Tab-separated table of C-alpha atoms in Angstrom:
chain	number	residue	atom	x	y	z
A	220	MET	CA	3.032	3.475	11.585
A	221	LYS	CA	-0.337	2.125	12.703
A	222	MET	CA	-1.855	4.332	15.368
A	223	THR	CA	-3.040	2.711	18.589
A	224	PRO	CA	-4.153	4.184	21.928
A	225	LYS	CA	-0.643	3.694	23.320
A	226	THR	CA	0.729	5.775	20.428
A	227	PHE	CA	-1.038	8.936	21.497
A	228	HIS	CA	0.365	11.285	24.133
A	229	ASN	CA	-0.784	14.733	25.195
A	230	GLN	CA	-3.694	14.692	22.761
A	231	ILE	CA	-7.161	16.091	23.412
A	232	ILE	CA	-9.547	13.141	23.262
A	233	LEU	CA	-13.337	13.368	23.037
A	234	THR	CA	-15.577	10.358	23.096
A	235	GLY	CA	-18.975	9.501	24.486
A	236	ASP	CA	-22.216	7.548	24.315
A	237	ARG	CA	-25.879	8.275	23.859
A	238	ALA	CA	-27.780	7.715	27.097
A	239	THR	CA	-30.265	5.242	25.617
A	240	GLY	CA	-29.350	2.163	27.612
A	241	PRO	CA	-26.606	0.473	29.613
A	242	LEU	CA	-23.384	-0.310	27.774
A	243	HIS	CA	-22.621	-3.748	26.374
A	244	LEU	CA	-19.796	-5.942	25.109
A	245	GLY	CA	-19.723	-4.112	21.818
A	246	HIS	CA	-18.889	-0.888	23.651
A	247	PHE	CA	-16.351	-2.727	25.809
A	248	ILE	CA	-14.320	-4.159	22.963
A	249	GLY	CA	-14.897	-1.239	20.625
A	250	SER	CA	-14.156	1.775	22.828
A	251	LEU	CA	-14.160	1.353	26.597
A	252	GLN	CA	-10.841	-0.514	26.709
A	253	GLN	CA	-9.337	2.201	24.512
A	254	ARG	CA	-10.548	4.899	26.871
A	255	VAL	CA	-8.938	3.257	29.874
A	256	THR	CA	-5.616	3.278	28.014
A	257	LEU	CA	-6.001	6.770	26.566
A	258	GLN	CA	-6.724	8.459	29.892
A	259	ARG	CA	-3.240	7.726	31.222
A	260	THR	CA	-1.339	9.962	28.825
A	261	ASN	CA	-3.935	12.307	27.267
A	262	ASP	CA	-6.530	14.956	28.122
A	263	GLN	CA	-9.688	12.849	27.763
A	264	THR	CA	-13.311	13.917	28.025
A	265	ILE	CA	-16.242	11.513	27.884
A	266	LEU	CA	-19.635	13.016	27.052
A	267	VAL	CA	-22.836	11.368	28.223
A	268	ALA	CA	-24.941	12.427	25.251
A	269	ASP	CA	-28.416	12.760	26.746
A	270	MET	CA	-29.602	15.438	24.279
A	271	GLN	CA	-28.592	13.280	21.301
A	272	GLY	CA	-30.380	10.399	22.990
A	273	LEU	CA	-33.601	12.373	22.633
A	274	THR	CA	-33.242	12.590	18.837
A	275	ASP	CA	-35.205	9.333	18.564
A	276	ASN	CA	-36.594	9.135	22.107
A	277	ALA	CA	-38.325	12.480	22.524
A	278	ASN	CA	-41.695	10.761	23.018
A	279	THR	CA	-40.241	8.453	25.654
A	280	PRO	CA	-37.678	10.678	27.448
A	281	ALA	CA	-37.436	8.289	30.391
A	282	ASN	CA	-35.461	5.991	28.067
A	283	VAL	CA	-32.747	8.585	28.290
A	284	SER	CA	-32.994	10.087	31.770
A	285	SER	CA	-33.151	6.699	33.475
A	286	ASN	CA	-29.926	5.559	31.823
A	287	ILE	CA	-27.619	8.465	32.599
A	288	LEU	CA	-26.297	7.065	35.886
A	289	ASN	CA	-26.219	3.563	34.395
A	290	ILE	CA	-23.701	4.739	31.830
A	291	VAL	CA	-21.564	6.584	34.377
A	292	ALA	CA	-21.522	3.408	36.491
A	293	ASP	CA	-20.430	1.412	33.428
A	294	TYR	CA	-17.552	3.839	32.821
A	295	LEU	CA	-16.228	3.598	36.360
A	296	ALA	CA	-16.771	-0.151	36.632
A	297	VAL	CA	-14.475	-0.902	33.659
A	298	GLY	CA	-11.662	1.310	34.977
A	299	ILE	CA	-12.280	4.826	33.707
A	300	ASP	CA	-10.932	7.103	36.441
A	301	PRO	CA	-12.772	10.410	36.993
A	302	THR	CA	-9.545	11.944	38.297
A	303	LEU	CA	-7.943	11.240	34.897
A	304	THR	CA	-10.948	11.569	32.592
A	305	THR	CA	-13.549	14.355	32.581
A	306	ILE	CA	-17.008	12.736	32.563
A	307	CYS	CA	-19.725	15.275	31.705
A	308	LEU	CA	-23.385	15.562	30.735
A	309	GLN	CA	-24.258	17.079	27.385
A	310	SER	CA	-27.410	18.845	28.558
A	311	GLN	CA	-25.438	20.680	31.253
A	312	LEU	CA	-23.209	22.348	28.661
A	313	PRO	CA	-25.342	25.076	27.029
A	314	ALA	CA	-22.470	26.138	24.757
A	315	LEU	CA	-22.915	22.882	22.785
A	316	ALA	CA	-26.492	23.689	21.796
A	317	GLU	CA	-25.526	27.234	20.813
A	318	ILE	CA	-22.577	26.067	18.711
A	319	THR	CA	-24.871	23.538	17.023
A	320	MET	CA	-27.185	26.369	16.039
A	321	TYR	CA	-24.384	28.351	14.429
A	322	TYR	CA	-23.069	25.308	12.577
A	323	SER	CA	-26.554	24.429	11.275
A	324	ASN	CA	-26.346	27.515	9.056
A	325	LEU	CA	-23.268	26.107	7.344
A	326	VAL	CA	-24.703	22.692	6.398
A	327	THR	CA	-27.433	21.921	3.876
A	328	ILE	CA	-30.202	19.375	4.278
A	329	ALA	CA	-28.939	17.664	1.145
A	330	ARG	CA	-25.502	17.208	2.722
A	331	LEU	CA	-27.000	15.696	5.872
A	332	GLU	CA	-29.121	13.286	3.849
A	333	ARG	CA	-26.007	12.147	1.937
A	334	ASN	CA	-24.237	11.213	5.156
A	335	PRO	CA	-23.933	7.376	4.924
A	336	THR	CA	-24.289	6.884	8.686
A	337	VAL	CA	-27.456	8.976	8.809
A	338	LYS	CA	-28.879	7.189	5.749
A	339	ALA	CA	-28.248	3.784	7.303
A	340	GLU	CA	-29.793	4.701	10.624
A	341	ILE	CA	-32.855	6.268	9.010
A	342	LEU	CA	-33.342	3.006	7.134
A	343	SER	CA	-32.810	0.798	10.215
A	344	LYS	CA	-35.268	2.897	12.278
A	345	GLN	CA	-37.765	2.954	9.382
A	346	PHE	CA	-38.297	6.723	9.655
A	347	LYS	CA	-38.834	7.158	5.903
A	348	ARG	CA	-39.846	10.838	5.632
A	349	SER	CA	-41.009	11.126	9.245
A	350	ILE	CA	-37.507	11.968	10.369
A	351	PRO	CA	-37.224	14.047	13.561
A	352	ALA	CA	-35.276	17.199	12.692
A	353	GLY	CA	-32.992	16.577	15.659
A	354	PHE	CA	-32.117	13.131	14.348
A	355	LEU	CA	-31.322	14.369	10.857
A	356	THR	CA	-29.075	17.104	12.237
A	357	TYR	CA	-27.256	15.134	14.911
A	358	PRO	CA	-24.049	15.095	12.826
A	359	ILE	CA	-24.013	18.871	13.368
A	360	SER	CA	-24.453	18.333	17.086
A	361	GLN	CA	-21.567	15.863	17.080
A	362	ALA	CA	-19.413	18.394	15.257
A	363	ALA	CA	-20.286	20.935	17.952
A	364	ASP	CA	-19.279	18.450	20.672
A	365	ILE	CA	-15.944	17.615	19.037
A	366	THR	CA	-14.915	21.169	18.238
A	367	ALA	CA	-16.158	22.624	21.529
A	368	PHE	CA	-13.440	20.614	23.287
A	369	ASN	CA	-10.957	21.254	20.483
A	370	ALA	CA	-10.524	17.496	20.223
A	371	SER	CA	-7.612	16.274	18.124
A	372	ILE	CA	-8.453	12.560	18.407
A	373	VAL	CA	-11.934	11.009	18.362
A	374	PRO	CA	-12.231	7.237	18.960
A	375	VAL	CA	-14.980	5.914	16.670
A	376	GLY	CA	-16.173	2.814	14.906
A	377	ASP	CA	-15.726	2.671	11.146
A	378	ASP	CA	-19.454	3.401	10.732
A	379	GLN	CA	-18.865	6.817	12.329
A	380	LEU	CA	-16.129	7.952	9.936
A	381	PRO	CA	-18.632	10.028	7.885
A	382	MET	CA	-19.306	11.992	11.088
A	383	ILE	CA	-15.621	12.885	11.390
A	384	GLU	CA	-15.544	13.882	7.750
A	385	GLN	CA	-18.566	16.149	8.221
A	386	THR	CA	-17.042	17.681	11.352
A	387	ASN	CA	-13.857	18.556	9.496
A	388	GLU	CA	-15.902	20.083	6.653
A	389	ILE	CA	-17.545	22.409	9.196
A	390	VAL	CA	-14.143	23.214	10.721
A	391	ARG	CA	-12.832	24.263	7.295
A	392	LYS	CA	-15.880	26.468	6.693
A	393	VAL	CA	-15.481	28.210	10.055
A	394	ASN	CA	-11.775	28.764	9.456
A	395	SER	CA	-12.521	30.110	5.997
A	396	LEU	CA	-14.997	32.601	7.420
A	397	ALA	CA	-12.485	33.625	10.076
A	398	GLY	CA	-9.588	33.875	7.689
A	399	SER	CA	-7.469	32.010	10.208
A	400	CYS	CA	-7.232	28.680	12.040
A	401	VAL	CA	-9.840	29.109	14.763
A	402	LEU	CA	-10.685	25.395	14.977
A	403	ASN	CA	-8.516	22.338	14.463
A	404	GLU	CA	-9.487	19.337	12.361
A	405	CYS	CA	-9.717	16.042	14.234
A	406	GLN	CA	-8.423	12.567	13.493
A	407	PRO	CA	-10.391	9.338	14.029
A	408	LEU	CA	-8.978	6.532	16.120
A	409	LEU	CA	-10.465	3.220	15.037
A	410	SER	CA	-10.734	0.269	17.359
A	411	LYS	CA	-8.434	-2.678	16.701
A	412	ALA	CA	-11.532	-4.878	16.986
A	413	SER	CA	-14.115	-5.181	14.254
A	414	ARG	CA	-17.716	-4.386	15.108
A	415	LEU	CA	-19.127	-7.071	17.378
A	416	PRO	CA	-22.210	-8.791	15.934
A	417	SER	CA	-25.369	-9.254	17.937
A	418	THR	CA	-25.908	-12.555	19.723
A	419	ASP	CA	-28.231	-13.675	16.931
A	420	GLY	CA	-25.631	-12.816	14.281
A	421	LYS	CA	-28.069	-10.673	12.248
A	422	THR	CA	-26.845	-7.142	13.053
A	423	LYS	CA	-24.363	-5.331	15.248
A	424	MET	CA	-25.097	-5.166	18.955
A	425	SER	CA	-27.701	-2.505	19.678
A	426	LYS	CA	-28.930	-1.110	22.998
A	427	THR	CA	-32.333	-0.485	21.461
A	428	MET	CA	-32.792	-3.882	19.805
A	429	GLY	CA	-32.212	-6.030	22.878
A	430	ASN	CA	-29.655	-8.317	21.201
A	431	THR	CA	-26.790	-7.549	23.557
A	432	ILE	CA	-24.870	-8.845	26.504
A	433	ASN	CA	-24.635	-5.837	28.788
A	434	LEU	CA	-21.724	-5.185	31.119
A	435	GLY	CA	-24.116	-5.661	34.046
A	436	SER	CA	-25.799	-8.803	32.660
A	437	SER	CA	-26.666	-11.463	35.209
A	438	PRO	CA	-24.980	-14.882	35.071
A	439	LYS	CA	-28.297	-16.339	33.910
A	440	HIS	CA	-28.622	-13.824	31.076
A	441	ILE	CA	-25.071	-14.539	29.918
A	442	THR	CA	-25.790	-18.300	29.891
A	443	THR	CA	-29.019	-17.831	27.942
A	444	ALA	CA	-27.438	-15.447	25.458
A	445	VAL	CA	-24.446	-17.700	24.732
A	446	ARG	CA	-26.562	-20.852	24.372
A	447	SER	CA	-28.772	-19.080	21.808
A	448	MET	CA	-25.849	-17.767	19.727
A	449	TYR	CA	-25.718	-18.367	16.014
A	450	THR	CA	-23.114	-20.893	14.888
A	451	ASP	CA	-22.803	-22.854	11.631
A	452	PRO	CA	-26.258	-24.151	10.665
A	453	ASN	CA	-24.686	-26.985	8.642
A	454	HIS	CA	-22.645	-28.234	11.601
A	455	LEU	CA	-25.220	-30.835	12.598
A	456	LYS	CA	-22.962	-33.447	14.164
A	457	ILE	CA	-19.804	-33.161	16.219
A	458	GLU	CA	-17.783	-34.984	13.575
A	459	ASP	CA	-19.007	-32.650	10.785
A	460	PRO	CA	-16.540	-29.975	9.626
A	461	GLY	CA	-17.736	-26.524	10.664
A	462	LYS	CA	-17.245	-22.954	9.524
A	463	VAL	CA	-15.811	-20.324	11.860
A	464	GLU	CA	-16.528	-17.428	9.471
A	465	GLY	CA	-19.802	-15.844	10.514
A	466	ASN	CA	-19.917	-18.104	13.574
A	467	VAL	CA	-20.816	-15.706	16.389
A	468	VAL	CA	-19.356	-17.957	19.098
A	469	PHE	CA	-15.899	-17.879	17.519
A	470	THR	CA	-16.181	-14.135	16.865
A	471	TYR	CA	-16.704	-13.599	20.584
A	472	LEU	CA	-13.980	-16.080	21.559
A	473	GLU	CA	-11.509	-14.221	19.332
A	474	ALA	CA	-12.578	-10.907	20.865
A	475	PHE	CA	-12.595	-11.832	24.562
A	476	HIS	CA	-10.690	-15.057	25.312
A	477	PRO	CA	-7.189	-14.235	26.624
A	478	ASP	CA	-5.490	-17.307	25.105
A	479	THR	CA	-5.302	-16.735	21.349
A	480	ILE	CA	-3.203	-19.863	20.753
A	481	TYR	CA	-5.884	-22.000	22.402
A	482	ILE	CA	-8.650	-20.340	20.364
A	483	ASN	CA	-6.724	-20.947	17.116
A	484	GLU	CA	-6.442	-24.630	18.068
A	485	LEU	CA	-10.204	-24.763	18.700
A	486	LYS	CA	-10.868	-23.212	15.322
A	487	GLN	CA	-8.750	-25.852	13.568
A	488	ARG	CA	-10.511	-28.684	15.436
A	489	TYR	CA	-13.919	-27.221	14.591
A	490	GLN	CA	-13.070	-26.807	10.902
A	491	CYS	CA	-11.756	-30.369	10.672
A	492	GLY	CA	-14.667	-31.907	12.564
A	493	GLY	CA	-14.659	-33.342	16.067
A	494	LEU	CA	-15.670	-30.293	18.112
A	495	GLY	CA	-19.278	-29.640	19.051
A	496	ASP	CA	-21.107	-26.314	19.327
A	497	GLY	CA	-22.016	-27.154	22.916
A	498	THR	CA	-18.343	-27.333	23.866
A	499	THR	CA	-17.408	-24.046	22.196
A	500	LYS	CA	-20.385	-22.298	23.798
A	501	LYS	CA	-19.382	-23.630	27.223
A	502	ILE	CA	-15.852	-22.273	26.756
A	503	LEU	CA	-17.226	-18.878	25.737
A	504	GLU	CA	-19.698	-18.781	28.592
A	505	GLU	CA	-16.967	-19.497	31.164
A	506	CYS	CA	-14.815	-16.768	29.603
A	507	LEU	CA	-17.557	-14.147	29.706
A	508	GLN	CA	-18.723	-15.072	33.194
A	509	GLU	CA	-15.187	-14.658	34.536
A	510	MET	CA	-14.620	-11.377	32.701
A	511	LEU	CA	-17.945	-9.734	33.527
A	512	SER	CA	-18.296	-10.859	37.152
A	513	PRO	CA	-15.999	-8.180	38.681
A	514	ILE	CA	-17.445	-5.499	36.383
A	515	ARG	CA	-21.003	-6.435	37.380
A	516	HIS	CA	-20.217	-6.391	41.105
A	517	GLU	CA	-18.448	-3.012	40.877
A	518	ARG	CA	-21.298	-1.634	38.825
A	519	GLU	CA	-23.875	-2.783	41.401
A	520	LYS	CA	-21.865	-1.152	44.171
A	521	LEU	CA	-21.653	2.128	42.228
A	522	LEU	CA	-25.376	2.186	41.461
A	523	SER	CA	-26.084	1.795	45.184
A	524	GLU	CA	-24.294	5.134	45.656
A	525	PRO	CA	-26.165	7.452	43.191
A	526	ASN	CA	-24.991	10.591	44.986
A	527	TYR	CA	-21.394	9.685	44.230
A	528	LEU	CA	-22.205	9.141	40.540
A	529	LEU	CA	-23.996	12.500	40.448
A	530	GLN	CA	-20.970	14.187	42.036
A	531	VAL	CA	-18.668	12.698	39.383
A	532	LEU	CA	-20.996	13.956	36.641
A	533	GLU	CA	-21.466	17.369	38.212
A	534	LYS	CA	-17.773	17.959	38.800
A	535	GLY	CA	-16.870	16.854	35.269
A	536	SER	CA	-19.617	19.039	33.781
A	537	GLU	CA	-18.287	22.102	35.626
A	538	VAL	CA	-14.830	21.529	34.122
A	539	ALA	CA	-16.283	20.901	30.675
A	540	LYS	CA	-18.486	23.996	30.826
A	541	ILE	CA	-15.452	26.246	31.146
A	542	LYS	CA	-13.737	24.586	28.157
A	543	THR	CA	-16.795	24.731	25.894
A	544	GLU	CA	-17.636	28.355	26.703
A	545	LYS	CA	-14.130	29.393	25.594
A	546	THR	CA	-14.722	27.784	22.232
A	547	LEU	CA	-18.209	29.305	21.980
A	548	TYR	CA	-16.678	32.775	22.415
A	549	LYS	CA	-14.294	32.142	19.510
A	550	ILE	CA	-17.084	30.913	17.237
A	551	LYS	CA	-19.363	33.836	18.083
A	552	SER	CA	-16.477	36.130	17.175
A	553	VAL	CA	-16.255	34.486	13.763
A	554	PHE	CA	-19.915	35.364	13.158
A	555	GLY	CA	-19.478	38.855	14.607
A	556	LEU	CA	-21.785	38.233	17.533
A	557	ASN	CA	-19.601	39.224	20.480
A	558	ILE	CA	-20.946	42.778	20.595
A	559	PHE	CA	-21.091	43.233	24.367
């Protein structure tokens, strides 16, 4: 049976985002909608990963600190309920850093460099050999996050599957040292949606590359972004047959338009000739404007109440601190370090 968010009940869910910028449509279709569903029947924690955000922003830390409340506002604006989901801040959970240190002794540099996700990101960021140590080892930090909450399910994109594999490798090593099942392996939950391409169609949406439509984007930004979207370069005239494969406008229509029958009809018309790019972009723009308008207004309201957002984060971090310290105690016992 194919697993979906509605399939899971009474599971421990951990998910989160690096605090390097406001969230965008890629996050919305890829994970945020899942989280809203998962919180109703599971024990869900969302981690605002500010420490991991510093792995490639240590020289510009304001890129991280200034976005913490932005992300919390995004969560609440899309329907994540802090009474159902624990929302916490990574840097306020000291157990995570300590667990990361213990795990770092179980993983070799060679293994980290073989991680496909790490290799791809090193290449995209053009680090070459000037790789910050924190960046290279962030799979260990992610393993610490996941196991500290004893997560059984971790919603991820397919590009993050190597991280789950590496986490479970560490779990097996810890359990082998302990001679018993101290930690549980976790299972990935993939989004039903494929990764959303950037508006220019060249890469996936990225907070750091500026090729996104954010959840709080203004109507003007949405209009500009849609009008500049990549379509079929050979579709020069309305009557010309066009391709929908690789056509960013149709990718977004399939992801966000509520009427799938209507979109399938548009695709057939476009492929046969007789439907212009201007028309398809107008349909997409209207769809996104309608969908994002209530999210944007709720987000603006939340950001005008920073004390409330801080309270949500502080309360969630207090709950999370208790959970993570319990796991830390178990791991220190494995290494024989609980001597007091």
